[in-house]
JSON list of C-alpha atoms in Angstrom, two decimals:
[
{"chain": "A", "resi": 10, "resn": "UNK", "atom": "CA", "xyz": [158.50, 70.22, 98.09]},
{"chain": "A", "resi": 11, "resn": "UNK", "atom": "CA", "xyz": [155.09, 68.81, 98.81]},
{"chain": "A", "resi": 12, "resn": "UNK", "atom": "CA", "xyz": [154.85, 65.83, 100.26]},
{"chain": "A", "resi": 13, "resn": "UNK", "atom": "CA", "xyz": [151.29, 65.37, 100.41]},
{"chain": "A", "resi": 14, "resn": "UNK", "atom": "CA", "xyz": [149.30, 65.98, 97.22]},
{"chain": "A", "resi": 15, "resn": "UNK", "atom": "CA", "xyz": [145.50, 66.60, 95.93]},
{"chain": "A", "resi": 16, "resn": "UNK", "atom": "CA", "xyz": [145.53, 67.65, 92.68]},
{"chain": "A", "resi": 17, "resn": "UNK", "atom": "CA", "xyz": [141.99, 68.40, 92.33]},
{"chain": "A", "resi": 18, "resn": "UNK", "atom": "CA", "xyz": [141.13, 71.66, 93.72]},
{"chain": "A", "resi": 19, "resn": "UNK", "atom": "CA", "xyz": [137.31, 70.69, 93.39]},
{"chain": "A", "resi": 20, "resn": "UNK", "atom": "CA", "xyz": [134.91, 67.73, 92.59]},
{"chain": "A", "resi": 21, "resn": "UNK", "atom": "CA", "xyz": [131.25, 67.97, 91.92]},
{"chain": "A", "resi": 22, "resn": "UNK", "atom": "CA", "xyz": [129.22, 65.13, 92.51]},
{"chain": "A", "resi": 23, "resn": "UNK", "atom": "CA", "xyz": [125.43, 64.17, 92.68]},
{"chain": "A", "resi": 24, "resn": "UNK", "atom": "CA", "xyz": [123.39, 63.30, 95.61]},
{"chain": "A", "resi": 25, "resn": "UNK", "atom": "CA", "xyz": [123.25, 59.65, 96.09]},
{"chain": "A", "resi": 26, "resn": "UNK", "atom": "CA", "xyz": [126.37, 58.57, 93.99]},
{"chain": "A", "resi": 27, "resn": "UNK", "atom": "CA", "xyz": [130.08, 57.82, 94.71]},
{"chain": "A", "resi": 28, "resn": "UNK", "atom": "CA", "xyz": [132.27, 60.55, 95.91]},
{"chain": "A", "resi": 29, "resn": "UNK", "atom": "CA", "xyz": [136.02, 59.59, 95.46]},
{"chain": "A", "resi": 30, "resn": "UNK", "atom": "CA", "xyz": [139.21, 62.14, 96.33]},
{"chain": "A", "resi": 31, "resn": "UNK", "atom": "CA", "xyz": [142.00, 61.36, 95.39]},
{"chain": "A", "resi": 32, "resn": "UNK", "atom": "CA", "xyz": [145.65, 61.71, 97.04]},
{"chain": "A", "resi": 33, "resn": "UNK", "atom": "CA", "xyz": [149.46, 61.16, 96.36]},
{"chain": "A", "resi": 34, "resn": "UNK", "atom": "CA", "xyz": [152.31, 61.25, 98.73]},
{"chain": "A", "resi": 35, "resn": "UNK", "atom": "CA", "xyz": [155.78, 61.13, 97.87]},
{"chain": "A", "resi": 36, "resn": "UNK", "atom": "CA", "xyz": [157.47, 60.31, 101.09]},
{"chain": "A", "resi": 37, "resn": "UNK", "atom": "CA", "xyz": [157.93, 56.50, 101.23]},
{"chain": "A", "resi": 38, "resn": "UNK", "atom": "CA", "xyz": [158.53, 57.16, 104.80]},
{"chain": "A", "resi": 39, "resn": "UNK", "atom": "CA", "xyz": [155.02, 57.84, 106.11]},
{"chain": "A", "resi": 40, "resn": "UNK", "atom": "CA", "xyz": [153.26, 55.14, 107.72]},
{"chain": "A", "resi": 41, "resn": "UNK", "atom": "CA", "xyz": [149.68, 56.65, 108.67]},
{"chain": "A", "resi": 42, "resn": "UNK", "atom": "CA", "xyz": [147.15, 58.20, 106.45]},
{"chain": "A", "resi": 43, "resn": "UNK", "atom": "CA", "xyz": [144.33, 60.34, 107.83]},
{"chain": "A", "resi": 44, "resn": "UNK", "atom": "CA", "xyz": [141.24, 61.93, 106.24]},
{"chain": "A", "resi": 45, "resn": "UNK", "atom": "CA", "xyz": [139.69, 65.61, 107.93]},
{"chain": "A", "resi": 46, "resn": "UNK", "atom": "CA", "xyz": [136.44, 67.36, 106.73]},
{"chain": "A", "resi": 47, "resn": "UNK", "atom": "CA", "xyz": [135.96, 70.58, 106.99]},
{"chain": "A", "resi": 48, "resn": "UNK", "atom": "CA", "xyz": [133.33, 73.52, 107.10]},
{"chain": "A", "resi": 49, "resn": "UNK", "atom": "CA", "xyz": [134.33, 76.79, 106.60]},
{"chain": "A", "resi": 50, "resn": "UNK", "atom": "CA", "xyz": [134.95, 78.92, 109.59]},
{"chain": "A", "resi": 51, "resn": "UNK", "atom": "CA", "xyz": [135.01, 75.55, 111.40]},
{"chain": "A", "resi": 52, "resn": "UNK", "atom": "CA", "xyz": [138.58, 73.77, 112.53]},
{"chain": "A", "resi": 53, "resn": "UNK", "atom": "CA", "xyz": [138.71, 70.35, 110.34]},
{"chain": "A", "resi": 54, "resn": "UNK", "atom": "CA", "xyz": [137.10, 67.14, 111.64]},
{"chain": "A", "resi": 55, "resn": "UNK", "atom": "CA", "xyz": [138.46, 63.80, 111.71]},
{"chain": "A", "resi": 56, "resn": "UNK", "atom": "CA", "xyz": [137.02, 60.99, 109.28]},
{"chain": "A", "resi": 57, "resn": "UNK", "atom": "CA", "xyz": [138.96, 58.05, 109.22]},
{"chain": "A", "resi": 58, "resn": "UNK", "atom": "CA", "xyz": [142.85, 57.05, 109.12]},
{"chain": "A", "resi": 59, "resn": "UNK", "atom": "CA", "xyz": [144.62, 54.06, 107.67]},
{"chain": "A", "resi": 60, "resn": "UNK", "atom": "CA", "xyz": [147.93, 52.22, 108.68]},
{"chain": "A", "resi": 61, "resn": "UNK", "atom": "CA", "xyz": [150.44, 51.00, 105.92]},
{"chain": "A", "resi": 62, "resn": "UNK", "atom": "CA", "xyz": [149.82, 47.69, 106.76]},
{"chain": "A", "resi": 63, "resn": "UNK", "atom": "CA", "xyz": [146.70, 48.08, 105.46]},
{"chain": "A", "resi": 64, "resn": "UNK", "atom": "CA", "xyz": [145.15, 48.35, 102.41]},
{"chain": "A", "resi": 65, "resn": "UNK", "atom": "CA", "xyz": [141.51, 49.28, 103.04]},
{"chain": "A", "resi": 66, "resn": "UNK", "atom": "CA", "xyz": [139.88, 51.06, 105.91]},
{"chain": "A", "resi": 67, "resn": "UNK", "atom": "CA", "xyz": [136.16, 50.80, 106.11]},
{"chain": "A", "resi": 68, "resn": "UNK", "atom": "CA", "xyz": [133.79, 53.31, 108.29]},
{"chain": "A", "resi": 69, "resn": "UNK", "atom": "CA", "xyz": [129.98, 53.27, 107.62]},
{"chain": "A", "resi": 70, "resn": "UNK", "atom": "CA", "xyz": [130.08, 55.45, 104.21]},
{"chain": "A", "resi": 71, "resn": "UNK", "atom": "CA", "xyz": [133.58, 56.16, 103.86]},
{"chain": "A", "resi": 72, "resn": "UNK", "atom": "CA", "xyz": [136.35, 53.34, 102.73]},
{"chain": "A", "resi": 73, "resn": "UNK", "atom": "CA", "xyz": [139.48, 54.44, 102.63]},
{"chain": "A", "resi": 74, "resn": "UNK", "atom": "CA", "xyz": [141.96, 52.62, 100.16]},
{"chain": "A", "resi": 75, "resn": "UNK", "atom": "CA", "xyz": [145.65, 52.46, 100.24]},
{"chain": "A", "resi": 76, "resn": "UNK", "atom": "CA", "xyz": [147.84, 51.67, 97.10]},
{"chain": "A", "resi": 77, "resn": "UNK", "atom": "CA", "xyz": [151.25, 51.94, 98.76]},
{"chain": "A", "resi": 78, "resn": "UNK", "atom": "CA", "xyz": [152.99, 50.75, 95.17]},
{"chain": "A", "resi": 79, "resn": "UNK", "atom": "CA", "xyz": [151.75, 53.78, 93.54]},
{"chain": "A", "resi": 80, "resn": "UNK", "atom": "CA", "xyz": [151.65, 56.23, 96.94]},
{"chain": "A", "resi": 81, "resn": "UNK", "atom": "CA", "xyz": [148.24, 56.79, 96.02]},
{"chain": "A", "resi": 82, "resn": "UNK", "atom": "CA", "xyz": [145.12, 56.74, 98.65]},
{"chain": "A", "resi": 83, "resn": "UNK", "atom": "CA", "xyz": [141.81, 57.66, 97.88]},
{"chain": "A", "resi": 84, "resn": "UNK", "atom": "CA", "xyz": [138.60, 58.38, 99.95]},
{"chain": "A", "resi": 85, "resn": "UNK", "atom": "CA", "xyz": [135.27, 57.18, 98.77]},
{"chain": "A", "resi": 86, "resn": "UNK", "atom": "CA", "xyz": [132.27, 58.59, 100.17]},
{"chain": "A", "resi": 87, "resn": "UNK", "atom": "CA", "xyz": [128.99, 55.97, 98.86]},
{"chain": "A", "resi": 88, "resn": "UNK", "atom": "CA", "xyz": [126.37, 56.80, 98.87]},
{"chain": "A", "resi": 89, "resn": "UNK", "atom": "CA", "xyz": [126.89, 61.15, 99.18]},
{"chain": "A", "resi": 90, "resn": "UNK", "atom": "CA", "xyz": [125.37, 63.58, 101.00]},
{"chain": "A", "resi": 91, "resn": "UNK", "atom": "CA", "xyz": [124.36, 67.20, 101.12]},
{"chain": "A", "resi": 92, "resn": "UNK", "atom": "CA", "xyz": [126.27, 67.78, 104.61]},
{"chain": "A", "resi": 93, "resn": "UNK", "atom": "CA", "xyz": [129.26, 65.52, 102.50]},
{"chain": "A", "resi": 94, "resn": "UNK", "atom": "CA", "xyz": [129.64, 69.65, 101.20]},
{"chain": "A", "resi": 95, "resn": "UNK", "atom": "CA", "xyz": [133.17, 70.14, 102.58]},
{"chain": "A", "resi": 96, "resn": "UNK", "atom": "CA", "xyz": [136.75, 70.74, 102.20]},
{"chain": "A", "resi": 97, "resn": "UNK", "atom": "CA", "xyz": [138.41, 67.48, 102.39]},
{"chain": "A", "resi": 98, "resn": "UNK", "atom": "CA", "xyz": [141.88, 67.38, 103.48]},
{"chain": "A", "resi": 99, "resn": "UNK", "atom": "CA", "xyz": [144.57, 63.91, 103.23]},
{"chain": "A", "resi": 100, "resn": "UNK", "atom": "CA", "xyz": [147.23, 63.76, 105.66]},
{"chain": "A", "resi": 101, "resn": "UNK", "atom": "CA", "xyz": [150.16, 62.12, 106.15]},
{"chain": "A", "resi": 102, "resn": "UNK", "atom": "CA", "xyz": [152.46, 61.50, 109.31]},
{"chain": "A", "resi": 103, "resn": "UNK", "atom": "CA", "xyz": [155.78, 58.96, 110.14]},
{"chain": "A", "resi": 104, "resn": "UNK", "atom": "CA", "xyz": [154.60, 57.48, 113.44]},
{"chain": "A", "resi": 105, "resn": "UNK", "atom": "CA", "xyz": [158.40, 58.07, 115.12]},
{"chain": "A", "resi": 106, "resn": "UNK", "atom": "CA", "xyz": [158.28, 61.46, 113.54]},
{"chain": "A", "resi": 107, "resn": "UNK", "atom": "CA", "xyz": [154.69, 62.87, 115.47]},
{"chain": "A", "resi": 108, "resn": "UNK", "atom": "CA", "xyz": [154.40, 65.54, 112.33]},
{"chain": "A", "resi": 109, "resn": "UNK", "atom": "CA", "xyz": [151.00, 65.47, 110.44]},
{"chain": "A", "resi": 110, "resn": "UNK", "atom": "CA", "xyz": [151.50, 66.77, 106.83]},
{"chain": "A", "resi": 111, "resn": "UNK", "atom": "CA", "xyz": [148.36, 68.13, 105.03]},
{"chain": "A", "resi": 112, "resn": "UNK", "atom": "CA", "xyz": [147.21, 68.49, 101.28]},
{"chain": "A", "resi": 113, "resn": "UNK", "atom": "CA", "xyz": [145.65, 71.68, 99.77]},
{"chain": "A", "resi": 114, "resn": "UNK", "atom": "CA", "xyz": [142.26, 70.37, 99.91]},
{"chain": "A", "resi": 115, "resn": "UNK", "atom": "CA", "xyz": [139.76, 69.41, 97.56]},
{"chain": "A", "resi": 116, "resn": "UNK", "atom": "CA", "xyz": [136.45, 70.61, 97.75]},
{"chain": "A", "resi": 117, "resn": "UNK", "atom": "CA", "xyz": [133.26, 68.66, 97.30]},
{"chain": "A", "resi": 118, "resn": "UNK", "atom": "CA", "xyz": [130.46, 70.28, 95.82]},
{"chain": "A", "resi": 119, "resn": "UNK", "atom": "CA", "xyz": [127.31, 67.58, 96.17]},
{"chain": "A", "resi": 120, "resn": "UNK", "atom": "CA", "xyz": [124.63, 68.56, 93.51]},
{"chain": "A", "resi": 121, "resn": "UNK", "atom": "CA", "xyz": [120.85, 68.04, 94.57]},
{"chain": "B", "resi": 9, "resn": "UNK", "atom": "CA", "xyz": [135.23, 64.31, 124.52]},
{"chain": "B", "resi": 10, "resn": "UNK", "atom": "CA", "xyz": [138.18, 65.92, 122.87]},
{"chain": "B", "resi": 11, "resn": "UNK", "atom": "CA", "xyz": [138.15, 69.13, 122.89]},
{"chain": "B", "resi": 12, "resn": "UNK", "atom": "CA", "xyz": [140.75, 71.69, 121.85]},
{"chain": "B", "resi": 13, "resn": "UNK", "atom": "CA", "xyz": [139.83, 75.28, 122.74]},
{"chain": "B", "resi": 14, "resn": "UNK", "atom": "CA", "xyz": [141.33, 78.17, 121.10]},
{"chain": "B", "resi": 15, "resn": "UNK", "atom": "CA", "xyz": [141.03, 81.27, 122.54]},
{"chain": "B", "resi": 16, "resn": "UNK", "atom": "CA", "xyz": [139.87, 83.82, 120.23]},
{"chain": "B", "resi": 17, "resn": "UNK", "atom": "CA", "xyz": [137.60, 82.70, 117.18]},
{"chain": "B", "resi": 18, "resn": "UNK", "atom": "CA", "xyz": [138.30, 86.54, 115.34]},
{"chain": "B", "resi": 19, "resn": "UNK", "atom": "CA", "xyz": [141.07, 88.97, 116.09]},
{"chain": "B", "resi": 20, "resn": "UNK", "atom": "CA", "xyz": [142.03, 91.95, 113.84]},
{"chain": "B", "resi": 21, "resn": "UNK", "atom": "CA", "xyz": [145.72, 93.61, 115.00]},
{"chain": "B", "resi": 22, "resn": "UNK", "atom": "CA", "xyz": [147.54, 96.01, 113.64]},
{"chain": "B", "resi": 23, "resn": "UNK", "atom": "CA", "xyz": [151.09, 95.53, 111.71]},
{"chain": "B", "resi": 24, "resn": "UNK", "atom": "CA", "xyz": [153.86, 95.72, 113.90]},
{"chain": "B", "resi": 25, "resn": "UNK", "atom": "CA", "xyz": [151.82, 93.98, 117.31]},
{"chain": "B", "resi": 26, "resn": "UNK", "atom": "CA", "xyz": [152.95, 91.48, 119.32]},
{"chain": "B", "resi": 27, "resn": "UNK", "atom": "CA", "xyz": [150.11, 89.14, 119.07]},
{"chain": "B", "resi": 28, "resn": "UNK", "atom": "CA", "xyz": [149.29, 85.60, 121.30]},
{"chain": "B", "resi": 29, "resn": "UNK", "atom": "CA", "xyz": [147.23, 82.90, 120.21]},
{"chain": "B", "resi": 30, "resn": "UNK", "atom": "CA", "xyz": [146.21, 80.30, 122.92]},
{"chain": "B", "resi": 31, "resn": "UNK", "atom": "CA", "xyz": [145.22, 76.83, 122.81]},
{"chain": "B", "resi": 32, "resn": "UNK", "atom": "CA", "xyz": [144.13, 74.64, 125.75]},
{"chain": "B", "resi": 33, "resn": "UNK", "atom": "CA", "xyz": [143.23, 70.81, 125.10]},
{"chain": "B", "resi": 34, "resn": "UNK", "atom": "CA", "xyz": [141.90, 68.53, 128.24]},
{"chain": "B", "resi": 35, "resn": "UNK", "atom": "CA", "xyz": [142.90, 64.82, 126.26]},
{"chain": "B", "resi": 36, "resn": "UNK", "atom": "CA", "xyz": [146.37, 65.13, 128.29]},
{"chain": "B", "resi": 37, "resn": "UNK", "atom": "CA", "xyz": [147.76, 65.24, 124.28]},
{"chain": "B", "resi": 38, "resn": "UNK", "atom": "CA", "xyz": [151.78, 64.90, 124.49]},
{"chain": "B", "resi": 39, "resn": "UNK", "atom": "CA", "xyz": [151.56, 66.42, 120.55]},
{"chain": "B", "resi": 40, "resn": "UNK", "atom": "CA", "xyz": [150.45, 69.92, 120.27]},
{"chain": "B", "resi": 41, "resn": "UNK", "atom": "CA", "xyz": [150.32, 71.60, 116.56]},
{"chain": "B", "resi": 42, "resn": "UNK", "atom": "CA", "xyz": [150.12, 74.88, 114.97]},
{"chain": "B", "resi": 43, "resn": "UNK", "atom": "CA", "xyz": [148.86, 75.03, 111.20]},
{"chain": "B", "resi": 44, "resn": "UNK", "atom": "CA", "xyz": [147.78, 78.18, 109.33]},
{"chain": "B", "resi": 45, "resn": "UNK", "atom": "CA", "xyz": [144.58, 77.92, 106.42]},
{"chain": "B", "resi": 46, "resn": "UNK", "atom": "CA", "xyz": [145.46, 79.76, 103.50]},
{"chain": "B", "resi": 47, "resn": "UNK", "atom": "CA", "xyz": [143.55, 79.54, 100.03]},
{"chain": "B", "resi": 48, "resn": "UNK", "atom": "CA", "xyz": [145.02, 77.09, 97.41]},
{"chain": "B", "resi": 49, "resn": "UNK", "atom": "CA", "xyz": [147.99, 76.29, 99.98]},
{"chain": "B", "resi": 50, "resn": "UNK", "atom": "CA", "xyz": [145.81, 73.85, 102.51]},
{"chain": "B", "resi": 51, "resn": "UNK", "atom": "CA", "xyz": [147.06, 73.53, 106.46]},
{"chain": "B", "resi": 52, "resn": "UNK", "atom": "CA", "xyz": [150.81, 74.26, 106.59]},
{"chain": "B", "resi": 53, "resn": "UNK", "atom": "CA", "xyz": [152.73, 73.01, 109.63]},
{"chain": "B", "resi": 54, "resn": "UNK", "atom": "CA", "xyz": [154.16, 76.06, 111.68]},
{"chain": "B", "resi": 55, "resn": "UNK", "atom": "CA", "xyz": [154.97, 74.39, 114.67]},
{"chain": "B", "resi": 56, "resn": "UNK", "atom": "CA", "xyz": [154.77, 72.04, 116.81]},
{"chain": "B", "resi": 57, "resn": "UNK", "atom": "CA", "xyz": [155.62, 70.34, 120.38]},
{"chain": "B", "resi": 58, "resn": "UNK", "atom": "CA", "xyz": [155.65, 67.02, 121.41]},
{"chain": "B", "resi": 59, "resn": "UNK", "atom": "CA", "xyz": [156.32, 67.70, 125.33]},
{"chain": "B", "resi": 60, "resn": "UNK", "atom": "CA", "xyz": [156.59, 70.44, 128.18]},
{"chain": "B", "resi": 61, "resn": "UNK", "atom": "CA", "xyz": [158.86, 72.98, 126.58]},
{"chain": "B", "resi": 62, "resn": "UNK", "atom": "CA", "xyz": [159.73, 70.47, 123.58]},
{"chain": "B", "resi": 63, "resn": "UNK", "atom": "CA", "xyz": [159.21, 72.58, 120.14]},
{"chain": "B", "resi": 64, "resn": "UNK", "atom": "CA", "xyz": [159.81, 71.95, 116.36]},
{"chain": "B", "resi": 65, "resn": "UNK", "atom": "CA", "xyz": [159.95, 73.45, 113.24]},
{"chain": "B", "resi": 66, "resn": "UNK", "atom": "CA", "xyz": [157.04, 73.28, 110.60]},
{"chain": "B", "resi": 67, "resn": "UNK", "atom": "CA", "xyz": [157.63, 74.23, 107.26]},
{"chain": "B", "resi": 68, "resn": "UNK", "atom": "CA", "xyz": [156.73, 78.09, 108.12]},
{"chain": "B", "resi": 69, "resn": "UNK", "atom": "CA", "xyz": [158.25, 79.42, 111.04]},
{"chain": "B", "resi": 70, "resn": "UNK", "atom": "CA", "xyz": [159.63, 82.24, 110.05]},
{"chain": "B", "resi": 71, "resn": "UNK", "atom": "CA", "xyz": [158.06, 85.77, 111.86]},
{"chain": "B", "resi": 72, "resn": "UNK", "atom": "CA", "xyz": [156.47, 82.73, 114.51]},
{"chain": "B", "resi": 73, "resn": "UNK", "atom": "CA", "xyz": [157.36, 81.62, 117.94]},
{"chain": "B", "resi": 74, "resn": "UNK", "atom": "CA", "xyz": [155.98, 79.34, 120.17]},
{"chain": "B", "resi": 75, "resn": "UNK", "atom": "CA", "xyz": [156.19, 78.26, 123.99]},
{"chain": "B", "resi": 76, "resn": "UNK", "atom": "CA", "xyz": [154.46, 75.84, 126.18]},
{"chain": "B", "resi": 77, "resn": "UNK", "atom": "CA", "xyz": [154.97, 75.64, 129.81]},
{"chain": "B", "resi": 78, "resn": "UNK", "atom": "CA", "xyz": [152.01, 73.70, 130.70]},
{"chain": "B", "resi": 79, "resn": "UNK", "atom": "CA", "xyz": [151.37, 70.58, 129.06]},
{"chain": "B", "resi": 80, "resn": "UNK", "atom": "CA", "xyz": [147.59, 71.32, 127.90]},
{"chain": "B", "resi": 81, "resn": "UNK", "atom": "CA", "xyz": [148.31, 74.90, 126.74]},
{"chain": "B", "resi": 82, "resn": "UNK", "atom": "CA", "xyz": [150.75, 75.72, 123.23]},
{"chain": "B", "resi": 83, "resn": "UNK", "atom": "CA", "xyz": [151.07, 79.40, 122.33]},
{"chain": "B", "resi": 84, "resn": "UNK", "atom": "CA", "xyz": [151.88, 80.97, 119.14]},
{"chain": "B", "resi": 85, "resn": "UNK", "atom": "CA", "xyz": [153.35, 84.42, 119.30]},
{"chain": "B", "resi": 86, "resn": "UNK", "atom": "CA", "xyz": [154.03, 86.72, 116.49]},
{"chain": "B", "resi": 87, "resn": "UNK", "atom": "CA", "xyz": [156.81, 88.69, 117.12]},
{"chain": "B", "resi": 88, "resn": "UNK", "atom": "CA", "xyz": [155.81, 91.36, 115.08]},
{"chain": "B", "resi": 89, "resn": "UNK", "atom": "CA", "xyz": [152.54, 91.08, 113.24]},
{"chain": "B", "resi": 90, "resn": "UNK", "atom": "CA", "xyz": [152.58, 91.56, 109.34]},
{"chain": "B", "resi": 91, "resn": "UNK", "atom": "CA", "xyz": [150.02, 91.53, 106.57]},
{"chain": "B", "resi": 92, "resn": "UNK", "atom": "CA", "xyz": [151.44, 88.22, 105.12]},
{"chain": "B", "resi": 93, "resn": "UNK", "atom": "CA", "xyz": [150.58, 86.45, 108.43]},
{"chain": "B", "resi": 94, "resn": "UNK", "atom": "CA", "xyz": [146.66, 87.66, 107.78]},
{"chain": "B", "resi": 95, "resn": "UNK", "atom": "CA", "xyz": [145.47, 83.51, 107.66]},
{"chain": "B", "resi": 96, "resn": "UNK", "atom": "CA", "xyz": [143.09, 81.30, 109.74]},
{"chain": "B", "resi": 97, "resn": "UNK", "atom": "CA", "xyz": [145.35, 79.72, 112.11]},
{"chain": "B", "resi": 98, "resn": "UNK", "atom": "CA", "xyz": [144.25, 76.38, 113.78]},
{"chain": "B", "resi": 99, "resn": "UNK", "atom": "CA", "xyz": [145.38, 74.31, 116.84]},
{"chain": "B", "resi": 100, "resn": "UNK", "atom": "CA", "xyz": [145.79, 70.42, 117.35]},
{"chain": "B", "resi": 101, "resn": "UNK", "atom": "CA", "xyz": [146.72, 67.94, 119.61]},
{"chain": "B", "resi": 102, "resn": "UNK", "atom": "CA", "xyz": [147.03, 63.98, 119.67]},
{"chain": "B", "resi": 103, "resn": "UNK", "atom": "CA", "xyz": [149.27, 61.76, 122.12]},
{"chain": "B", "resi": 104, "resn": "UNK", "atom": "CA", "xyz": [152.27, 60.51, 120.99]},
{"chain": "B", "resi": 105, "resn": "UNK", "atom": "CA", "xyz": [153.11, 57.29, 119.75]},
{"chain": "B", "resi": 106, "resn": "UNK", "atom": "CA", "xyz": [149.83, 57.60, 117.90]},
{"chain": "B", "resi": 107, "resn": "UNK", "atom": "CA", "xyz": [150.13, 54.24, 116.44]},
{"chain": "B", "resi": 108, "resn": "UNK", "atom": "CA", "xyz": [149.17, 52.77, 120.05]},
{"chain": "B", "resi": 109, "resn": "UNK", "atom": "CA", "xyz": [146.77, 55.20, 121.45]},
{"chain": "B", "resi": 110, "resn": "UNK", "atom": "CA", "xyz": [145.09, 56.75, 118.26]},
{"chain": "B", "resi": 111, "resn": "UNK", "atom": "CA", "xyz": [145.81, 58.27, 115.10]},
{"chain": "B", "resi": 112, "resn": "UNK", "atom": "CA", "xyz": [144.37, 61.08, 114.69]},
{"chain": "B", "resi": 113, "resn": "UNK", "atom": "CA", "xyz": [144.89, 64.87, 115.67]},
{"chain": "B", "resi": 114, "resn": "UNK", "atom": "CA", "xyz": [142.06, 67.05, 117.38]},
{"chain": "B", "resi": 115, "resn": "UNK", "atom": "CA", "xyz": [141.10, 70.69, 116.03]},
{"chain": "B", "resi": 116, "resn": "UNK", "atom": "CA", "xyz": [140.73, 73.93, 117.46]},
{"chain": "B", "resi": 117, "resn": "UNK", "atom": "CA", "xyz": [137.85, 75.85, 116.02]},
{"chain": "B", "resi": 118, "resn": "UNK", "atom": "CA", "xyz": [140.27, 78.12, 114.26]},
{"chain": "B", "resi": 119, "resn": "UNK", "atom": "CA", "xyz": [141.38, 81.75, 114.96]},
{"chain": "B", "resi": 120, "resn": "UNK", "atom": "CA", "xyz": [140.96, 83.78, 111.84]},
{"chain": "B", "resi": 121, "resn": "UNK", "atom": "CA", "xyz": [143.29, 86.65, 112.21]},
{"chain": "B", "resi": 122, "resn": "UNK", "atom": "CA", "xyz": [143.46, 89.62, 110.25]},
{"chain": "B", "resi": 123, "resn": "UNK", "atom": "CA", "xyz": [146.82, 91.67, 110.15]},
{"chain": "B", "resi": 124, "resn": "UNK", "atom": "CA", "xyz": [145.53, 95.74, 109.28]}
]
């Protein structure tokens, strides 16, 4: 059963606009939410995280927003890149718990 | 800074081996992770340890073992290598009690392991 999910395999977006992934968890349990990038043949980088207590987390171009209602987060990347070009995975952990659950992904294509 | 060494960045073994994967972090990390990278299935948890000789179940253990005598080195042995367990296998670390120190996990630059 997955826990964490990104149901879009891919998103194409153009230089300069919004970028925004999307991610649902169904474990009402987890209390941290992390973002990674990553290149290929590269291990994934972190980008930002986000406590349940919050709702927004802020970091130079990327916000990340927390909807704990729904169990939705999303990532929004303004304004995007050409190195923005990644796999980006959502994770999910229960602080007592140490285990860090991953999505499948989505990749971002940014267009020129 | 963090860094999280894995040994090997390619290795190509044949079925049947007995094959080691090493990871080393210097962040004195109690949390220590092993995920595999497969296409369309994202990082799956395999293992992981959260002290000296402390281990835990991911969701895919099975045909994997793991050991960690040290606490800035975590292992992953397969037993007995097969084709299924051809994957890009990646290392972490964070501390524990992450809420307090830091949330996030640090990555190995991936072992990409090919199973012939």
């Amino acid at each position: 059963d997955q826990q964490v999910k990104q149901n879009s395999p891919s998103l194409s977006v153009q230089e300069g606009r919004i970028s925004i992934l999307n991610c649902d968890y169904t474990n009402s349990m987890f209390d941290y939410f992390l973002w990674y990038k990553k290149y290929p043949a590269e291990g994934p980088t972190f980008l930002i995280s986000i406590s349940s207590i919050k709702d927004k987390n802020e970091d130079g171009r990327f916000t990340v927003f927390l909807n704990k209602s729904a169990k939705h987060l999303s990532l929004h990347i303004v304004p995007s890149q050409p190195g923005d070009s990644a796999v980006y995975f959502c994770a999910a952990s229960v602080n007592r718990d140490d285990k860090i659950i991953f999505g499948k992904g989505t990749r971002l294509h940014i267009l020129p | 800074d963090v860094k999280v060494t894995q040994s090997s960045r390619y290795l190509v073994k044949r079925t049947g081996e007995k094959v080691f994967l090493e990871c080393v972090q210097d962040m004195d990390h109690e949390n220590m992770f092993w995920y595999r990278q497969d296409p369309g299935l994202g990082l799956r948890l395999i293992y992981f340890s959260y002290d000296v000789k402390m281990k835990e179940k991911g969701d895919i253990p099975e045909g994997y073992s793991v050991s960690r005598e040290k606490k800035e080195r975590f292992s992953l042995i397969l037993e007995s290598a097969s084709t299924n367990q051809t994957s890009m296998y990646l290392c972490a670390s964070s501390f524990l009690d992450r809420g307090i120190r830091g949330t996030e996990a640090f990555f190995g630059q991936g072992t990409r392991l090919t199973v012939v």
